[in-house]
Amino acid sequence: MPKKSSKSKSKRTTLKQKYKLIKKVKEHHKKKRREDARKERFGVKAKERKDPGIPAQWPYKEDLLKAIDHELEKNNALEEAKADEKRKRRIENRKRAHEDVDDKSVQQTIEDLRRIAEGKGKEYQAKSTATTRHVS
């Protein structure tokens, strides 16, 4: 009987096996995505586990229920505070954006634009007359 090798077996795989595995994984992910999309389209939701609640014979049941209610109220209050703060920040950002737009429109009136255009026109005329003199 031949003696077993003391070295560990190589974990190398052939490229055929490697790409075959990658292909199978891609197919699996694609199938899963399609199934999830189909479920979402038909409004099928994952079954949620029912909360078993607290047994009637549980000692200090009322205290535990009060503590749970207190935690829920606390979490709701925090969420509302965050939402209010977010709303206020949005309103402030909108006001700032409108102020910036108003400032820019006041700075560049039609008269300013006309003056700038006339100045650029004169510069262009001067350049074009200078180039035509050198060419002739």
PDB file of C-alpha atoms in Angstrom:
ATOM      1  CA  MET A   1       0.000   0.000   0.000  1.00  0.00           C
ATOM      2  CA  PRO A   2       1.425   3.412  -0.998  1.00  0.00           C
ATOM      3  CA  LYS A   3       2.340   5.841   1.743  1.00  0.00           C
ATOM      4  CA  LYS A   4       0.185   9.007   2.034  1.00  0.00           C
ATOM      5  CA  SER A   5       1.909  12.302   1.432  1.00  0.00           C
ATOM      6  CA  SER A   6       2.601  14.383   4.521  1.00  0.00           C
ATOM      7  CA  LYS A   7       2.090  17.596   2.535  1.00  0.00           C
ATOM      8  CA  SER A   8      -1.322  19.188   2.389  1.00  0.00           C
ATOM      9  CA  LYS A   9      -3.310  18.928  -0.792  1.00  0.00           C
ATOM     10  CA  SER A  10      -3.055  21.892  -3.172  1.00  0.00           C
ATOM     11  CA  LYS A  11      -6.061  24.154  -3.404  1.00  0.00           C
ATOM     12  CA  ARG A  12      -5.381  25.170  -6.972  1.00  0.00           C
ATOM     13  CA  THR A  13      -8.282  24.774  -9.394  1.00  0.00           C
ATOM     14  CA  THR A  14      -8.382  24.699 -13.141  1.00  0.00           C
ATOM     15  CA  LEU A  15      -9.587  27.793 -14.935  1.00  0.00           C
ATOM     16  CA  LYS A  16     -12.509  25.811 -16.299  1.00  0.00           C
ATOM     17  CA  GLN A  17     -13.676  25.063 -12.757  1.00  0.00           C
ATOM     18  CA  LYS A  18     -13.057  28.669 -11.654  1.00  0.00           C
ATOM     19  CA  TYR A  19     -15.119  30.220 -14.438  1.00  0.00           C
ATOM     20  CA  LYS A  20     -17.805  27.569 -14.083  1.00  0.00           C
ATOM     21  CA  LEU A  21     -18.157  28.492 -10.408  1.00  0.00           C
ATOM     22  CA  ILE A  22     -18.296  32.223 -11.203  1.00  0.00           C
ATOM     23  CA  LYS A  23     -20.965  31.536 -13.810  1.00  0.00           C
ATOM     24  CA  LYS A  24     -23.080  29.543 -11.355  1.00  0.00           C
ATOM     25  CA  VAL A  25     -22.831  32.296  -8.731  1.00  0.00           C
ATOM     26  CA  LYS A  26     -23.888  34.923 -11.294  1.00  0.00           C
ATOM     27  CA  GLU A  27     -26.843  32.807 -12.347  1.00  0.00           C
ATOM     28  CA  HIS A  28     -27.887  32.352  -8.732  1.00  0.00           C
ATOM     29  CA  HIS A  29     -27.722  36.091  -7.991  1.00  0.00           C
ATOM     30  CA  LYS A  30     -29.623  36.916 -11.181  1.00  0.00           C
ATOM     31  CA  LYS A  31     -32.329  34.386 -10.332  1.00  0.00           C
ATOM     32  CA  LYS A  32     -32.620  35.760  -6.794  1.00  0.00           C
ATOM     33  CA  ARG A  33     -32.888  39.374  -8.050  1.00  0.00           C
ATOM     34  CA  ARG A  34     -35.576  38.387 -10.530  1.00  0.00           C
ATOM     35  CA  GLU A  35     -37.525  36.543  -7.852  1.00  0.00           C
ATOM     36  CA  ASP A  36     -37.291  39.505  -5.456  1.00  0.00           C
ATOM     37  CA  ALA A  37     -38.479  41.883  -8.174  1.00  0.00           C
ATOM     38  CA  ARG A  38     -41.397  39.592  -8.983  1.00  0.00           C
ATOM     39  CA  LYS A  39     -42.373  39.397  -5.311  1.00  0.00           C
ATOM     40  CA  GLU A  40     -42.164  43.180  -4.979  1.00  0.00           C
ATOM     41  CA  ARG A  41     -44.311  43.652  -8.066  1.00  0.00           C
ATOM     42  CA  PHE A  42     -47.055  41.415  -6.694  1.00  0.00           C
ATOM     43  CA  GLY A  43     -46.793  42.897  -3.209  1.00  0.00           C
ATOM     44  CA  VAL A  44     -45.661  39.682  -1.535  1.00  0.00           C
ATOM     45  CA  LYS A  45     -43.825  40.431   1.677  1.00  0.00           C
ATOM     46  CA  ALA A  46     -41.619  38.186   3.762  1.00  0.00           C
ATOM     47  CA  LYS A  47     -43.465  36.597   6.628  1.00  0.00           C
ATOM     48  CA  GLU A  48     -42.733  38.455   9.837  1.00  0.00           C
ATOM     49  CA  ARG A  49     -42.373  36.454  12.995  1.00  0.00           C
ATOM     50  CA  LYS A  50     -45.047  37.102  15.571  1.00  0.00           C
ATOM     51  CA  ASP A  51     -43.888  38.520  18.878  1.00  0.00           C
ATOM     52  CA  PRO A  52     -44.742  35.866  21.478  1.00  0.00           C
ATOM     53  CA  GLY A  53     -45.224  38.569  24.100  1.00  0.00           C
ATOM     54  CA  ILE A  54     -44.738  38.156  27.815  1.00  0.00           C
ATOM     55  CA  PRO A  55     -46.292  35.167  29.574  1.00  0.00           C
ATOM     56  CA  ALA A  56     -49.122  35.951  31.984  1.00  0.00           C
ATOM     57  CA  GLN A  57     -47.318  34.225  34.856  1.00  0.00           C
ATOM     58  CA  TRP A  58     -44.119  36.246  34.357  1.00  0.00           C
ATOM     59  CA  PRO A  59     -42.985  37.935  37.594  1.00  0.00           C
ATOM     60  CA  TYR A  60     -42.942  41.762  37.422  1.00  0.00           C
ATOM     61  CA  LYS A  61     -44.769  41.680  34.096  1.00  0.00           C
ATOM     62  CA  GLU A  62     -46.295  45.138  34.582  1.00  0.00           C
ATOM     63  CA  ASP A  63     -42.905  46.702  35.348  1.00  0.00           C
ATOM     64  CA  LEU A  64     -41.433  45.142  32.241  1.00  0.00           C
ATOM     65  CA  LEU A  65     -44.322  46.368  30.062  1.00  0.00           C
ATOM     66  CA  LYS A  66     -43.941  49.896  31.473  1.00  0.00           C
ATOM     67  CA  ALA A  67     -40.211  49.850  30.729  1.00  0.00           C
ATOM     68  CA  ILE A  68     -40.865  48.721  27.156  1.00  0.00           C
ATOM     69  CA  ASP A  69     -43.480  51.461  26.638  1.00  0.00           C
ATOM     70  CA  HIS A  70     -41.095  54.034  28.084  1.00  0.00           C
ATOM     71  CA  GLU A  71     -38.357  52.967  25.637  1.00  0.00           C
ATOM     72  CA  LEU A  72     -40.775  53.153  22.695  1.00  0.00           C
ATOM     73  CA  GLU A  73     -41.902  56.662  23.670  1.00  0.00           C
ATOM     74  CA  LYS A  74     -38.300  57.754  24.102  1.00  0.00           C
ATOM     75  CA  ASN A  75     -37.339  56.426  20.660  1.00  0.00           C
ATOM     76  CA  ASN A  76     -40.368  58.093  19.038  1.00  0.00           C
ATOM     77  CA  ALA A  77     -39.502  61.420  20.679  1.00  0.00           C
ATOM     78  CA  LEU A  78     -35.916  61.187  19.418  1.00  0.00           C
ATOM     79  CA  GLU A  79     -37.081  60.400  15.881  1.00  0.00           C
ATOM     80  CA  GLU A  80     -39.507  63.335  15.911  1.00  0.00           C
ATOM     81  CA  ALA A  81     -36.785  65.673  17.175  1.00  0.00           C
ATOM     82  CA  LYS A  82     -34.442  64.525  14.406  1.00  0.00           C
ATOM     83  CA  ALA A  83     -37.159  64.994  11.788  1.00  0.00           C
ATOM     84  CA  ASP A  84     -37.921  68.523  13.056  1.00  0.00           C
ATOM     85  CA  GLU A  85     -34.249  69.449  13.009  1.00  0.00           C
ATOM     86  CA  LYS A  86     -33.889  68.085   9.486  1.00  0.00           C
ATOM     87  CA  ARG A  87     -36.947  70.056   8.365  1.00  0.00           C
ATOM     88  CA  LYS A  88     -35.536  73.263   9.866  1.00  0.00           C
ATOM     89  CA  ARG A  89     -32.183  72.753   8.152  1.00  0.00           C
ATOM     90  CA  ARG A  90     -33.914  72.220   4.812  1.00  0.00           C
ATOM     91  CA  ILE A  91     -35.913  75.427   5.223  1.00  0.00           C
ATOM     92  CA  GLU A  92     -32.746  77.385   6.107  1.00  0.00           C
ATOM     93  CA  ASN A  93     -30.898  75.957   3.103  1.00  0.00           C
ATOM     94  CA  ARG A  94     -33.761  76.894   0.796  1.00  0.00           C
ATOM     95  CA  LYS A  95     -33.776  80.452   2.169  1.00  0.00           C
ATOM     96  CA  ARG A  96     -30.018  80.745   1.656  1.00  0.00           C
ATOM     97  CA  ALA A  97     -30.306  79.449  -1.906  1.00  0.00           C
ATOM     98  CA  HIS A  98     -33.036  81.972  -2.730  1.00  0.00           C
ATOM     99  CA  GLU A  99     -30.998  84.812  -1.205  1.00  0.00           C
ATOM    100  CA  ASP A 100     -27.971  83.885  -3.329  1.00  0.00           C
ATOM    101  CA  VAL A 101     -30.078  83.855  -6.490  1.00  0.00           C
ATOM    102  CA  ASP A 102     -31.621  87.229  -5.624  1.00  0.00           C
ATOM    103  CA  ASP A 103     -28.194  88.788  -4.927  1.00  0.00           C
ATOM    104  CA  LYS A 104     -26.814  87.636  -8.273  1.00  0.00           C
ATOM    105  CA  SER A 105     -29.806  88.934 -10.207  1.00  0.00           C
ATOM    106  CA  VAL A 106     -29.541  92.345  -8.531  1.00  0.00           C
ATOM    107  CA  GLN A 107     -25.825  92.593  -9.248  1.00  0.00           C
ATOM    108  CA  GLN A 108     -26.127  91.933 -12.945  1.00  0.00           C
ATOM    109  CA  THR A 109     -28.907  94.041 -14.287  1.00  0.00           C
ATOM    110  CA  ILE A 110     -29.596  94.550 -17.949  1.00  0.00           C
ATOM    111  CA  GLU A 111     -27.661  97.826 -17.942  1.00  0.00           C
ATOM    112  CA  ASP A 112     -24.541  96.108 -16.633  1.00  0.00           C
ATOM    113  CA  LEU A 113     -24.819  93.431 -19.301  1.00  0.00           C
ATOM    114  CA  ARG A 114     -25.220  96.092 -22.012  1.00  0.00           C
ATOM    115  CA  ARG A 115     -22.104  97.971 -20.824  1.00  0.00           C
ATOM    116  CA  ILE A 116     -20.062  94.777 -20.752  1.00  0.00           C
ATOM    117  CA  ALA A 117     -21.223  93.844 -24.245  1.00  0.00           C
ATOM    118  CA  GLU A 118     -20.335  97.300 -25.610  1.00  0.00           C
ATOM    119  CA  GLY A 119     -16.870  97.111 -24.062  1.00  0.00           C
ATOM    120  CA  LYS A 120     -16.215  93.696 -25.553  1.00  0.00           C
ATOM    121  CA  GLY A 121     -17.511  94.897 -28.905  1.00  0.00           C
ATOM    122  CA  LYS A 122     -15.069  97.820 -28.888  1.00  0.00           C
ATOM    123  CA  GLU A 123     -12.191  95.479 -27.983  1.00  0.00           C
ATOM    124  CA  TYR A 124     -13.117  93.183 -30.848  1.00  0.00           C
ATOM    125  CA  GLN A 125     -13.321  96.111 -33.294  1.00  0.00           C
ATOM    126  CA  ALA A 126      -9.898  97.331 -32.179  1.00  0.00           C
ATOM    127  CA  LYS A 127      -8.353  93.877 -32.632  1.00  0.00           C
ATOM    128  CA  SER A 128      -9.967  93.327 -36.026  1.00  0.00           C
ATOM    129  CA  THR A 129      -8.796  96.738 -37.345  1.00  0.00           C
ATOM    130  CA  ALA A 130      -5.264  96.064 -36.022  1.00  0.00           C
ATOM    131  CA  THR A 131      -5.073  92.679 -37.799  1.00  0.00           C
ATOM    132  CA  THR A 132      -6.400  94.076 -41.076  1.00  0.00           C
ATOM    133  CA  ARG A 133      -3.741  96.865 -41.077  1.00  0.00           C
ATOM    134  CA  HIS A 134      -0.898  94.341 -40.609  1.00  0.00           C
ATOM    135  CA  VAL A 135      -2.215  92.034 -43.335  1.00  0.00           C
ATOM    136  CA  SER A 136      -2.455  94.757 -46.029  1.00  0.00           C
TER     137      SER A 136
END
